[in-house]
Coordinates of C-alpha atoms in Angstrom, one line a residue:
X1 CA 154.7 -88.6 123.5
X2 CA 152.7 -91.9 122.5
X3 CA 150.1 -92.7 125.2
X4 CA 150.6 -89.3 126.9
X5 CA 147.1 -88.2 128.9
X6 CA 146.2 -85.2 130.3
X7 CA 144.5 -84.8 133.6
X8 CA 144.3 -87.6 135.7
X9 CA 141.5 -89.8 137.0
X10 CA 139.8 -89.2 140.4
X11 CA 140.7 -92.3 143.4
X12 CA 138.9 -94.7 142.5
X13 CA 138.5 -93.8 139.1
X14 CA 139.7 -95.3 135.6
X15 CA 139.2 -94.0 131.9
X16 CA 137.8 -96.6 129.8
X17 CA 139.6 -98.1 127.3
X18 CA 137.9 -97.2 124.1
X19 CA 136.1 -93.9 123.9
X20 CA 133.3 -93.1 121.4
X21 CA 134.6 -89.4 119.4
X22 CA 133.8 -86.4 121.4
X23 CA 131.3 -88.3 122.9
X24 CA 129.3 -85.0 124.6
X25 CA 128.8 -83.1 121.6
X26 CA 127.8 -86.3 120.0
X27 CA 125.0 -87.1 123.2
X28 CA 124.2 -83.4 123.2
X29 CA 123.0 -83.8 119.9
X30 CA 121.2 -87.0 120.1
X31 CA 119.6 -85.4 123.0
X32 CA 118.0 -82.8 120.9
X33 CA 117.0 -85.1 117.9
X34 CA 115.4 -87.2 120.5
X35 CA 113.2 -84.4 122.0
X36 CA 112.3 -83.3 118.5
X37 CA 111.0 -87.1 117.6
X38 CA 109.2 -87.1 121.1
X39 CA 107.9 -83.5 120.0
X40 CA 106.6 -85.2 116.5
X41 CA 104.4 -87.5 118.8
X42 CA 103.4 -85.4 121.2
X43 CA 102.2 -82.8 118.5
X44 CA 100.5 -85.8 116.3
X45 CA 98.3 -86.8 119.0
X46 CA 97.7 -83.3 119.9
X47 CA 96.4 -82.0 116.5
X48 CA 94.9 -84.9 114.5
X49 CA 92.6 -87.1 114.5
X50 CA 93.0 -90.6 115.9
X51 CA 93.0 -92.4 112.7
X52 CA 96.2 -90.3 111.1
X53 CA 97.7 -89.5 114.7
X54 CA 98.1 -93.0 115.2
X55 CA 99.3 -93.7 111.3
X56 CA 101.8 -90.8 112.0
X57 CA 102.6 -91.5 115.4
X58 CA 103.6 -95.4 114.7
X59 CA 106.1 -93.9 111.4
X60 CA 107.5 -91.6 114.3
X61 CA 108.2 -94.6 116.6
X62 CA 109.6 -96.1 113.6
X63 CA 112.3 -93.7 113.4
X64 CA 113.0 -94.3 117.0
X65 CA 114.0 -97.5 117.2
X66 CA 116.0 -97.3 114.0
X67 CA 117.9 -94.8 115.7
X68 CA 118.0 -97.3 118.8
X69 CA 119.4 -99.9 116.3
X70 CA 121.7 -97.7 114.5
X71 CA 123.1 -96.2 118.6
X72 CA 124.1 -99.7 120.0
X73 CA 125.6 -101.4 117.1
X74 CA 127.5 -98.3 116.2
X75 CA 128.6 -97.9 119.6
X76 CA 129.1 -101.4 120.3
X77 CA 132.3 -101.2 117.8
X78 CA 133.2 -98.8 119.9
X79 CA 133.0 -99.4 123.1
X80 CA 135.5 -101.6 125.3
X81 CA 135.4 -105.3 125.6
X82 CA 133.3 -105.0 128.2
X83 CA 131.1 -102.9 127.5
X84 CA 129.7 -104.0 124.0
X85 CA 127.6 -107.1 124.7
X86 CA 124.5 -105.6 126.1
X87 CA 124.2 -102.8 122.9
X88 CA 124.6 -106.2 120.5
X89 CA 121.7 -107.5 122.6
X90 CA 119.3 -104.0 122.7
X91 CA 120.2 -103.5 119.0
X92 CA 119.3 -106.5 118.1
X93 CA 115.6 -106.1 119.9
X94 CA 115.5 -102.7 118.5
X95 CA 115.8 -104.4 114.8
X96 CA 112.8 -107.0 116.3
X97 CA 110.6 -104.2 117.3
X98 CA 111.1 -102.2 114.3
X99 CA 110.0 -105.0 112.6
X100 CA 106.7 -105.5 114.4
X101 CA 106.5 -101.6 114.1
X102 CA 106.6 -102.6 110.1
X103 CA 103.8 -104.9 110.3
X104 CA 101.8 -102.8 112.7
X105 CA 101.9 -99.9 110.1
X106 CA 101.0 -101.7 106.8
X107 CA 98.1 -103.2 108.7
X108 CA 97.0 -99.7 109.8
X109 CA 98.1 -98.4 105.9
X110 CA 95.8 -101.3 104.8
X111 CA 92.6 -100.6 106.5
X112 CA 93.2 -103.6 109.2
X113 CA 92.7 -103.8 112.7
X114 CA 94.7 -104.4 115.4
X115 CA 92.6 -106.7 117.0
X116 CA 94.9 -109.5 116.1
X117 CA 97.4 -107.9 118.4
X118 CA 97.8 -111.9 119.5
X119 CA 99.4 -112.3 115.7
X120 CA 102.7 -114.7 115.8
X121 CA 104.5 -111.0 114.8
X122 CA 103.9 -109.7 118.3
X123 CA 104.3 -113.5 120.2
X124 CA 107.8 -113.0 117.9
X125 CA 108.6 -109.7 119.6
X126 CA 107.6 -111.4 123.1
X127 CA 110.8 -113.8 122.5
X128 CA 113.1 -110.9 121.6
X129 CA 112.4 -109.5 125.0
X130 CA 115.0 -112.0 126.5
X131 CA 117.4 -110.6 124.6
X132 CA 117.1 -106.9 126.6
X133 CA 117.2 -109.2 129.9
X134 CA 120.0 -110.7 128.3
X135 CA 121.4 -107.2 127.9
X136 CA 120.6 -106.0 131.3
X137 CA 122.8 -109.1 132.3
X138 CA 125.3 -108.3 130.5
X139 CA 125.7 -104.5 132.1
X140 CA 129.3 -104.3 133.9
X141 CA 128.3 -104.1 137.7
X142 CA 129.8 -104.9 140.9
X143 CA 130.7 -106.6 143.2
X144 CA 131.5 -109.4 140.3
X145 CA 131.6 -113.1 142.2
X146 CA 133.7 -114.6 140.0
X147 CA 136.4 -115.5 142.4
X148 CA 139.9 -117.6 141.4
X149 CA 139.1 -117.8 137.9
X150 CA 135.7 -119.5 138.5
X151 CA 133.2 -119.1 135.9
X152 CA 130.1 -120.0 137.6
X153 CA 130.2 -117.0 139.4
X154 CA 128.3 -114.7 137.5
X155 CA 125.9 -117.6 135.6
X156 CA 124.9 -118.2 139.5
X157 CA 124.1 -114.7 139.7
X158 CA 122.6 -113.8 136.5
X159 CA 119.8 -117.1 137.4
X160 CA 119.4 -115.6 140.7
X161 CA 118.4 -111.9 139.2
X162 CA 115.9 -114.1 136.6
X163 CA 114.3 -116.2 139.4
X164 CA 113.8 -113.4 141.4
X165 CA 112.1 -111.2 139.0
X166 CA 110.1 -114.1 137.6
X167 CA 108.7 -114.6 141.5
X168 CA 108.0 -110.8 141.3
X169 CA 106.3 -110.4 138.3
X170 CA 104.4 -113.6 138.4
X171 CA 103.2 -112.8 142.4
X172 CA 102.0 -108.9 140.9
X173 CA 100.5 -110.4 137.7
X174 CA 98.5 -113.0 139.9
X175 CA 97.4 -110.1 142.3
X176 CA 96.1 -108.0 139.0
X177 CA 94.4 -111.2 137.9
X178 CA 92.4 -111.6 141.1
X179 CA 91.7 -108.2 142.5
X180 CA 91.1 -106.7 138.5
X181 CA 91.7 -108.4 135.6
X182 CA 89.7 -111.2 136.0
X183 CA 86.6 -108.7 136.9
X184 CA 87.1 -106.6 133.9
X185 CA 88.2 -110.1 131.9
X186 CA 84.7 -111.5 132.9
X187 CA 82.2 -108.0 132.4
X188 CA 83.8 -107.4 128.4
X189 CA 84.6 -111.3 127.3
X190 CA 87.2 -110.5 125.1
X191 CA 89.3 -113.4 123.2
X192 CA 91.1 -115.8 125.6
X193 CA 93.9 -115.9 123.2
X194 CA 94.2 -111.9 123.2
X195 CA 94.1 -112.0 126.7
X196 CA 96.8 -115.0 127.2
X197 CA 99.1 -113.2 124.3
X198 CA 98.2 -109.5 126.1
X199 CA 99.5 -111.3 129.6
X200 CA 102.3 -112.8 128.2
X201 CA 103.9 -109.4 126.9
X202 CA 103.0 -107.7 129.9
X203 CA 105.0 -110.3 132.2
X204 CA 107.7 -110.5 129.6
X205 CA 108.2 -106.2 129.3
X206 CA 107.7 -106.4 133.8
X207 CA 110.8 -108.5 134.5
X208 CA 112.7 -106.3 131.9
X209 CA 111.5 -103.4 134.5
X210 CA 111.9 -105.7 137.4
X211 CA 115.3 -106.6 136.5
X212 CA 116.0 -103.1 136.0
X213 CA 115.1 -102.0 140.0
X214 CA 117.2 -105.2 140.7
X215 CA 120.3 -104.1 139.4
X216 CA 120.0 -100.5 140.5
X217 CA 119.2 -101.5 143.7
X218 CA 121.5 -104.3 144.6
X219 CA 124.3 -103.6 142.3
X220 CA 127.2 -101.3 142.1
X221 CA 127.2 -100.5 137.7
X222 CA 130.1 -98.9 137.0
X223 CA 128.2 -96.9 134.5
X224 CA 125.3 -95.6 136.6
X225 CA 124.2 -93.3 133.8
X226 CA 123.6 -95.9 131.3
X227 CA 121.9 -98.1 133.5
X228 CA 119.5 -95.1 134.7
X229 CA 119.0 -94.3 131.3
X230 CA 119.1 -98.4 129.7
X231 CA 116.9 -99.0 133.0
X232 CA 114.0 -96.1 133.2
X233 CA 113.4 -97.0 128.9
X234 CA 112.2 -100.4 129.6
X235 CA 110.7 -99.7 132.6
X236 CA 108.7 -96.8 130.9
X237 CA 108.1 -99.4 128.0
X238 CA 107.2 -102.2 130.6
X239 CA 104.4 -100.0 132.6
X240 CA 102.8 -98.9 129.3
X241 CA 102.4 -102.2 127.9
X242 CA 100.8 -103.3 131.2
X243 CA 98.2 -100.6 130.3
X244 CA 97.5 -102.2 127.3
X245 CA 96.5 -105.7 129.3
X246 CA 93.4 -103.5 131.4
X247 CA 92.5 -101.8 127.8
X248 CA 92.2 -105.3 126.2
X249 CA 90.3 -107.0 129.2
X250 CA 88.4 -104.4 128.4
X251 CA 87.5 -105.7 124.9
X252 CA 89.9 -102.2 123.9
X253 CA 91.7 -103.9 120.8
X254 CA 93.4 -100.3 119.1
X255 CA 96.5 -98.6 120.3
X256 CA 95.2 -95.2 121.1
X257 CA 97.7 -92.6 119.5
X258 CA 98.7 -91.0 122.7
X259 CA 100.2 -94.3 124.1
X260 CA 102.9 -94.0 121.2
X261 CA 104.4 -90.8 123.5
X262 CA 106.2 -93.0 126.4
X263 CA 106.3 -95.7 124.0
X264 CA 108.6 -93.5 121.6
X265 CA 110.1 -91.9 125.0
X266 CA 111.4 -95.3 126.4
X267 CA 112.7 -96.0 123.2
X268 CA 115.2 -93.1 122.5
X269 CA 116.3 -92.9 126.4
X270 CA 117.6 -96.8 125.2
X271 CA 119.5 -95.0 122.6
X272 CA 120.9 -92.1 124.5
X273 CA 122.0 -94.5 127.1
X274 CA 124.2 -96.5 124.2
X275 CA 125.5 -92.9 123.8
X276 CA 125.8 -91.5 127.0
X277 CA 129.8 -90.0 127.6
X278 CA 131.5 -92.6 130.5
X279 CA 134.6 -90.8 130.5
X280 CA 135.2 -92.7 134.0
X281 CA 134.4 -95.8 135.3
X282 CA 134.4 -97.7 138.6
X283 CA 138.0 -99.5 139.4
X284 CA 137.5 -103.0 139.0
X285 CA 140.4 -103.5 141.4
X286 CA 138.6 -101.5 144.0
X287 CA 134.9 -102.1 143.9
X288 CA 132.4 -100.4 146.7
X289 CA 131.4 -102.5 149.1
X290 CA 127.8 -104.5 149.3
X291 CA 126.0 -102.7 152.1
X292 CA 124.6 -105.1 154.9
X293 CA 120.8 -104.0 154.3
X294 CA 120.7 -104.2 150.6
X295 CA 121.7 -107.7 150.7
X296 CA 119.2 -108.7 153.3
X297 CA 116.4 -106.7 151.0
X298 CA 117.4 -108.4 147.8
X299 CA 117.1 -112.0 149.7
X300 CA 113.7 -111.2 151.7
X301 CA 111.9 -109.1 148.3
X302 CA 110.9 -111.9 146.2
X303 CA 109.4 -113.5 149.0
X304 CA 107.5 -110.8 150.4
X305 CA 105.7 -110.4 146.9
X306 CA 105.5 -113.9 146.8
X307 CA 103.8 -113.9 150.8
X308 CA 101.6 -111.0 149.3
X309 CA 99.5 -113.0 146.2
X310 CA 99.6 -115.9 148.7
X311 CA 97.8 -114.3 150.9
X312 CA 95.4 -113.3 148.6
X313 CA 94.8 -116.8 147.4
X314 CA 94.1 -118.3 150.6
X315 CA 91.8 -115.1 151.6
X316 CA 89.7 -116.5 148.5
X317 CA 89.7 -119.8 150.0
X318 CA 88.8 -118.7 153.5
X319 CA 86.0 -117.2 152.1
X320 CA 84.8 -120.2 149.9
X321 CA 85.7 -118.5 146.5
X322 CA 87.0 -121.2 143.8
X323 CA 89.9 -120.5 142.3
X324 CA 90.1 -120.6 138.3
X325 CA 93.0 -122.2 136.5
X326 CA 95.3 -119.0 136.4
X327 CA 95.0 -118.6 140.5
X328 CA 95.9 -122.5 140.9
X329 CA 98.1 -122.9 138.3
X330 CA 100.2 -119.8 138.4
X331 CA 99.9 -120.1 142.5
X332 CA 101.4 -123.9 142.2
X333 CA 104.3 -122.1 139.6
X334 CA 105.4 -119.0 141.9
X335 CA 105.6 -122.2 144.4
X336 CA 108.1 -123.9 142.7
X337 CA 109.8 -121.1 141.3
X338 CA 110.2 -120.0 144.9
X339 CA 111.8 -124.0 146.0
X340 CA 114.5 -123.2 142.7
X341 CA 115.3 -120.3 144.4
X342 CA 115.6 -121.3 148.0
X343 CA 118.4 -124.2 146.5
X344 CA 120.0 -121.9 144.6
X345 CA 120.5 -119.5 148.0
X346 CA 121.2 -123.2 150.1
X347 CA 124.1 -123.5 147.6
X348 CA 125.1 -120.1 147.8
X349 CA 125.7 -120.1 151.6
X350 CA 127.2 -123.5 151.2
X351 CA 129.6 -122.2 148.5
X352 CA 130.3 -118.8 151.1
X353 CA 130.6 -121.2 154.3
X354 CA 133.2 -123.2 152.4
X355 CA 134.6 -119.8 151.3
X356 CA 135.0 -118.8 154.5
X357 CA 136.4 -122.1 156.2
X358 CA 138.7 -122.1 153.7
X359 CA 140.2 -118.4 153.9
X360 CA 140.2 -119.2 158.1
X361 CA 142.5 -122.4 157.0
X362 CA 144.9 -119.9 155.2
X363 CA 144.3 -117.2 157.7
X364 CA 145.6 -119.8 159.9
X365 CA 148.6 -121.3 158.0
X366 CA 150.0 -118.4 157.6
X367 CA 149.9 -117.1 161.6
X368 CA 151.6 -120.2 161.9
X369 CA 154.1 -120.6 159.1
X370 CA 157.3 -118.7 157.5
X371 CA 155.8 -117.6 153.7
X372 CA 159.0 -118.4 152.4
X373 CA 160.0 -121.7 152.9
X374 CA 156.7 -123.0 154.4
X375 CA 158.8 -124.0 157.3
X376 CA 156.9 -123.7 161.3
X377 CA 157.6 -119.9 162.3
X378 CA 158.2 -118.7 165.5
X379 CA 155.0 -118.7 167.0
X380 CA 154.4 -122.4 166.3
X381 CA 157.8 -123.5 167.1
X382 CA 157.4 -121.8 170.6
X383 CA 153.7 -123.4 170.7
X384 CA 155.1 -126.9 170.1
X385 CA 158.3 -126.6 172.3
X386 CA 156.2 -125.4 175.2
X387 CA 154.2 -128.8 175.2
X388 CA 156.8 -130.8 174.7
X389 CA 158.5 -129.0 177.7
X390 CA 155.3 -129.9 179.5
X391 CA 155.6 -132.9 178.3
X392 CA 159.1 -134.0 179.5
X393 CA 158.1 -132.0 183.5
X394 CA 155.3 -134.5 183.6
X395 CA 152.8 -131.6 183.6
X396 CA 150.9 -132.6 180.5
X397 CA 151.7 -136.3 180.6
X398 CA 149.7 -138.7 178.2
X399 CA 147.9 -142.2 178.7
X400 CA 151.4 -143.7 177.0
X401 CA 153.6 -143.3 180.7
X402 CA 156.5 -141.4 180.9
X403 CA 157.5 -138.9 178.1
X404 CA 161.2 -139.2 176.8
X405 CA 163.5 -136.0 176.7
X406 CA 163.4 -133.8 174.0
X407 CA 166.5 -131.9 172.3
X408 CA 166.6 -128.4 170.5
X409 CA 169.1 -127.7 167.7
X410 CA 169.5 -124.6 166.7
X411 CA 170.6 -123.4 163.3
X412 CA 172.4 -120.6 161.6
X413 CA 173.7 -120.4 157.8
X414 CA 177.1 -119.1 157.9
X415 CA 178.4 -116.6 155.5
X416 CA 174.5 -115.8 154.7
X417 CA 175.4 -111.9 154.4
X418 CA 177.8 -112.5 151.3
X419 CA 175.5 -114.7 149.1
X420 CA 173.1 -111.5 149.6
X421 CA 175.6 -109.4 148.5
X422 CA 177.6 -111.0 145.9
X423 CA 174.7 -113.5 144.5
X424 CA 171.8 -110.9 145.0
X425 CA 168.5 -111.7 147.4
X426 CA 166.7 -113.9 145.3
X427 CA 169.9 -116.0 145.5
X428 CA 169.7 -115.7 149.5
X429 CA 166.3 -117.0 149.3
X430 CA 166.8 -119.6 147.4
X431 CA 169.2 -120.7 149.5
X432 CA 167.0 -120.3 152.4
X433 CA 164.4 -122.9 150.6
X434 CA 167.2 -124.9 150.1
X435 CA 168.3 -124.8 153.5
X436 CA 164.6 -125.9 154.7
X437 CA 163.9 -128.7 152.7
X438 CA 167.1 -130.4 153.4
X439 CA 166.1 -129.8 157.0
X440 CA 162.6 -131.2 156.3
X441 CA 164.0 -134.2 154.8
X442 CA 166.8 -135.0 157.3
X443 CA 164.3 -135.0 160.4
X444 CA 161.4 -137.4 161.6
X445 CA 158.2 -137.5 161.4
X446 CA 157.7 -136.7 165.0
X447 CA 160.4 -134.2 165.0
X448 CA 159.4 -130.2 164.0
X449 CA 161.6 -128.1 162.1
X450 CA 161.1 -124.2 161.7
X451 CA 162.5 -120.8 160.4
X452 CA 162.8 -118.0 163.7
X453 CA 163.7 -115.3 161.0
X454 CA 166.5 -114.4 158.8
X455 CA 168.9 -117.3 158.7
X456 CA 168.3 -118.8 161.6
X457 CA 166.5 -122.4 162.1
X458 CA 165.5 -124.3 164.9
X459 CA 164.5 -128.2 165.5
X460 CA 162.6 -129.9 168.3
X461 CA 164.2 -133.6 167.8
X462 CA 162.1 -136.2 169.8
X463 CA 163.9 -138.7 171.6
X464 CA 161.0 -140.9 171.6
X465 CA 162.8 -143.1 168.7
X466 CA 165.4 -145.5 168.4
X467 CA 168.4 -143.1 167.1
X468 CA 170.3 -140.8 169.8
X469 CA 169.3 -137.3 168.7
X470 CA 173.1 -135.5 168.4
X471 CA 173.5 -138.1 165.5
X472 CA 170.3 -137.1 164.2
X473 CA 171.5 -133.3 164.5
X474 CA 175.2 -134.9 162.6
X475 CA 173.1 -136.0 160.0
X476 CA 171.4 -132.8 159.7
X477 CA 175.0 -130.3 160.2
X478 CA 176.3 -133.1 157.3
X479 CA 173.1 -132.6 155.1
X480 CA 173.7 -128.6 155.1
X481 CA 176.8 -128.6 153.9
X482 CA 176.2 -130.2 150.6
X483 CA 176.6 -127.9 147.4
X484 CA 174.0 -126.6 145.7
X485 CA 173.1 -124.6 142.6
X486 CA 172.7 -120.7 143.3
X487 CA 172.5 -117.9 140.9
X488 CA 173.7 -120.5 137.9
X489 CA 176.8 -121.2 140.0
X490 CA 177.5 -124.2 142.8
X491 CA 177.8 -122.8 146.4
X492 CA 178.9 -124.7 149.0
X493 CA 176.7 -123.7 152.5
X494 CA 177.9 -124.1 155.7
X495 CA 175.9 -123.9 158.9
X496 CA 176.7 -123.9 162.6
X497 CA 174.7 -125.5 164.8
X498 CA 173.6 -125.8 168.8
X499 CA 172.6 -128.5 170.5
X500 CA 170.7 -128.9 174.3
X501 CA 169.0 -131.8 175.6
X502 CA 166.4 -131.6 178.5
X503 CA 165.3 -134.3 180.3
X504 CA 162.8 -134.9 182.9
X505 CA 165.7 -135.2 185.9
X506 CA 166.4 -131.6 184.8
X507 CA 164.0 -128.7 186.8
X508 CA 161.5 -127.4 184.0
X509 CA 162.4 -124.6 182.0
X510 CA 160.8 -122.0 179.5
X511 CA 160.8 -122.4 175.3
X512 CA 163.0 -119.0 175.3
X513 CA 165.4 -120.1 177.7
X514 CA 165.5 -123.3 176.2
X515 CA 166.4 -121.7 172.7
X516 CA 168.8 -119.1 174.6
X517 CA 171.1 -122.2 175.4
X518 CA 170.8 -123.7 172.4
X519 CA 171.8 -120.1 170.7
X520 CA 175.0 -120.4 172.9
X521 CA 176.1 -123.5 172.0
X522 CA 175.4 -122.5 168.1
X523 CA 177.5 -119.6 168.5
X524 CA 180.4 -121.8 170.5
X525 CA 180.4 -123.8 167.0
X526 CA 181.0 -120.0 164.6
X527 CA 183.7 -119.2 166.7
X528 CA 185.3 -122.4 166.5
X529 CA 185.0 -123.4 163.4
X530 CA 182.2 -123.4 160.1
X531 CA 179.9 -126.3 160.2
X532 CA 180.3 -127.6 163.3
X533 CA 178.2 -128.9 165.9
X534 CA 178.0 -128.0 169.5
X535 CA 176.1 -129.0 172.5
X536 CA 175.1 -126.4 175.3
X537 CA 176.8 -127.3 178.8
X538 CA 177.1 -124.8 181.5
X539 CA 180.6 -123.3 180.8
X540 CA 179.8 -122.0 177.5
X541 CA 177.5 -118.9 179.2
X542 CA 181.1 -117.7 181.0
X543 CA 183.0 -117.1 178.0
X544 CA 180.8 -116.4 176.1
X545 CA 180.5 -113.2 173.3
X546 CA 178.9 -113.1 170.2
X547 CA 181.1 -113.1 167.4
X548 CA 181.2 -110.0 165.0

């Protein structure tokens, strides 16, 4: 059978739409190819000299991210709809680095140094880094805010993730800078630009890890493999090209071999996670819930880094230090960076406030109102008949004087059973929406009209205005009974209605007693005759029985 599956998925649980080929035998064997390539490094630094470790080591890391580049775009074709952006993205850094790899090599081939590690070839790779925070981004997770269609969303959210790890990185970085690097910086005088090119690929490989404990702590992926895997590679990659800063502070300006092993390591966990079997996935229909704590952690974090290398500035300045340009200028940027993302959490709880106001306005419309025909229901039918009832007793009398009687008509479709059963009940409905919006029309402004259930409406007519009310309720019984299209056919409705009047001479009575005598005096009308209109008096309780 086409589309037949065997097994089914766990609660909760959905198999992606596009599967890679046997995808464990495939990652079982990647797994072992990538231990041998880590092997290769481990074994080069191990057994040879620097010089030819390091040679050997960089055509081994070589190999690596090809194999990262060949993983996500071969897997990206692949993969669901979904699920393919962020391998586009890594590849696509993986070709960069491979690149830099190139010219790192045939400088090392060539005799050369890599003292110009400031060279526009490793400023180049700098820029490619926003495409693995691009790709990070890009990593299905919940709980996804795009609600009704609205594609700001996840934009808002993605900026928020950046901000945040730009505060972070750029609080720790200013920390290093004055508790080490500047010491170190100052003892070795190595190149300014090495040192400003060295800094700038240490913050730019940081908020790739930064964004990496982000997401795993504040988001639900529904692949938590292939972020663990995606997420410890760069972060492995991000600490060891922080080591690098500290070594060229140092006036250090060669890779040593043995910092090729978690460089080649964070590499091919990159690739494994491109290959990593998801046979299930989280149900986007039912995502886990946020947890209370994690949300208040992911709002205070920044700012407690941020509260951190403050604090550490103004301990220089209480003790009469001067500040160089990084301290003052990067302090004055983590300041502003921190105002962008205090308006972007103002407009967050602005957009949730108005979120919430207007699910309470629903919430609230529809205790209050029949779903069908958008007619009052019960509850504010009673609510409003109850104060006019007040009203009329002189109880709840306003500043105008005297209140004028009110009158209750009650009414019931006749026949309604038959249109269910010969017509179907989406004819029955319709007629129902019919039935309320001639209703709606025929009454007053100050007059509330409202479905009690099934076929059965009920008016509160105001006698405040100028025309009698039973020739309102005339107009109304008239209105009812005009034909109408149901099913592709014209019906002809009919409706019998009750009328009762109270005034204030009359000793104050209850909304359901009220309705009971209007109910008897709609169902003196159905036993007379269909479509007529009948007002309550006494005698009607005597003889009366409910027709069959």
């Amino acid at each position: 059978m086409v589309g037949l599956r065997v097994g089914s998925a766990a609660p909760g649980l959905q198999r992606p739409e596009g599967r890679l080929e046997r995808p464990s035998r495939l990652f079982s064997r990647a797994v072992w190819g990538y231990a041998l390539l880590t092997g290769l490094v481990v074994a080069f630094a191990t057994l040879l000299s620097p010089g030819p470790a390091l040679i050997a080591g960089m055509f081994v890391t070589l190999a690596a991210e090809v194999a990262l580049a060949v993983a996500c775009l071969w897997s990206a074709r692949r993969a669901r709809a979904g699920d393919r952006r962020w391998r586009w993205l890594i590849g696509v850094l993986a070709i960069a680095m491979a690149g830099t790899n190139l010219i790192t090599t045939a400088t090392l081939l060539s005799g050369g140094s890599l003292a110009a590690r400031n060279s526009s070839a490793y400023l180049f790779l700098d820029v490619f880094y926003g495409l693995a925070l691009a790709g990070l981004l890009c990593l299905p997770t919940y709980p996804v805010e795009s609600r009704g269609g609205r594609s700001r969303g996840p934009r808002r959210w993605h900026a928020i993730i950046i901000l945040d790890c730009a505060l972070i990185v750029g609080s720790v970085v200013l920390m290093e800078w004055g508790t080490m690097l500047r010491t170190i910086a100052d003892a070795h005088s190595p190149s300014g630009t090495v040192v400003v090119f060295s800094l700038i690929q240490q913050v730019a490989s940081l908020i790739l890890a930064v964004a990496v404990l982000l997401i795993a702590s504040f988001r639900r992926p529904t692949s938590p493999s292939t972020l663990a895997l995606l997420g410890a590679g760069l972060l492995i990659y991000g600490l060891t090209t922080s080591t690098f800063v500290y070594r060229q502070a140092q006036g250090h300006q060669d890779l040593p071999a043995w910092s090729l092993i978690p460089f080649t390591a964070s590499i091919l966990l990159m690739a494994l996670a491109a290959l990593v079997p998801d046979r299930y996935t989280v149900d986007p229909e039912d995502p886990p819930p946020r947890r209370p704590r994690a949300m208040w952690a992911h709002a205070v974090l920044p700012y407690v880094v941020l509260a951190s290398a403050g604090l550490l500035i103004f301990g220089r300045l209480a003790a009469g230090a001067p500040l160089d340009r990084v301290e003052t200028y990067g302090m004055v940027l983590l300041l502003v960076l921190a105002l962008t993302r205090q308006m972007f959490t103002i407009a967050e709880n602005t957009r949730l406030l108005a979120t919430v106001q207007e699910r309470e306005s629903q919430l609230h419309y529809q205790a209050f109102h029949d779903s069908l025909t958008g007619l009052a229901n019960r509850a504010l039918f009673t609510r409003r008949l109850q104060q006019a009832i007040n009203q009329t007793a002189g109880t709840d009398r306003g500043p105008t004087g005297p209140s004028n009687p009110i009158t209750v008509l009650f009414v019931d479709l006749d026949h309604f059973k038959r249109v269910n059963d010969t017509l179907g009940h989406a004819a029955g409905d319709e007629l129902l929406r019919i039935s309320a919006a001639r209703l709606r029309e025929g009454i007053r402004a100050s007059d509330t009209v409202a479905r009690l259930g099934g076929d059965e409406f009920a008016v509160i007519l105001d006698g405040a205005g100028s025309e009698d009310p039973y020739r309102v309720a005339e107009r109304l019984a008239t209105r009812m009974q005009a034909p109408c299209q149901l099913a592709g056919r014209t019906y002809t409705p009919h409706a019998s209605l009750g009328l009762v009047t109270l005034d204030r001479d009359q000793r104050p009575t209850s909304p359901d007693a009220l309705l009971h005598q209007a109910d008897l005096a709609m169902y003196a009308a159905k036993r007379g005759r269909a479509g007529r209109l009948v007002a309550y008096h006494p005698d009607l309780v005597q003889g009366f029985s409910r027709p069959e």
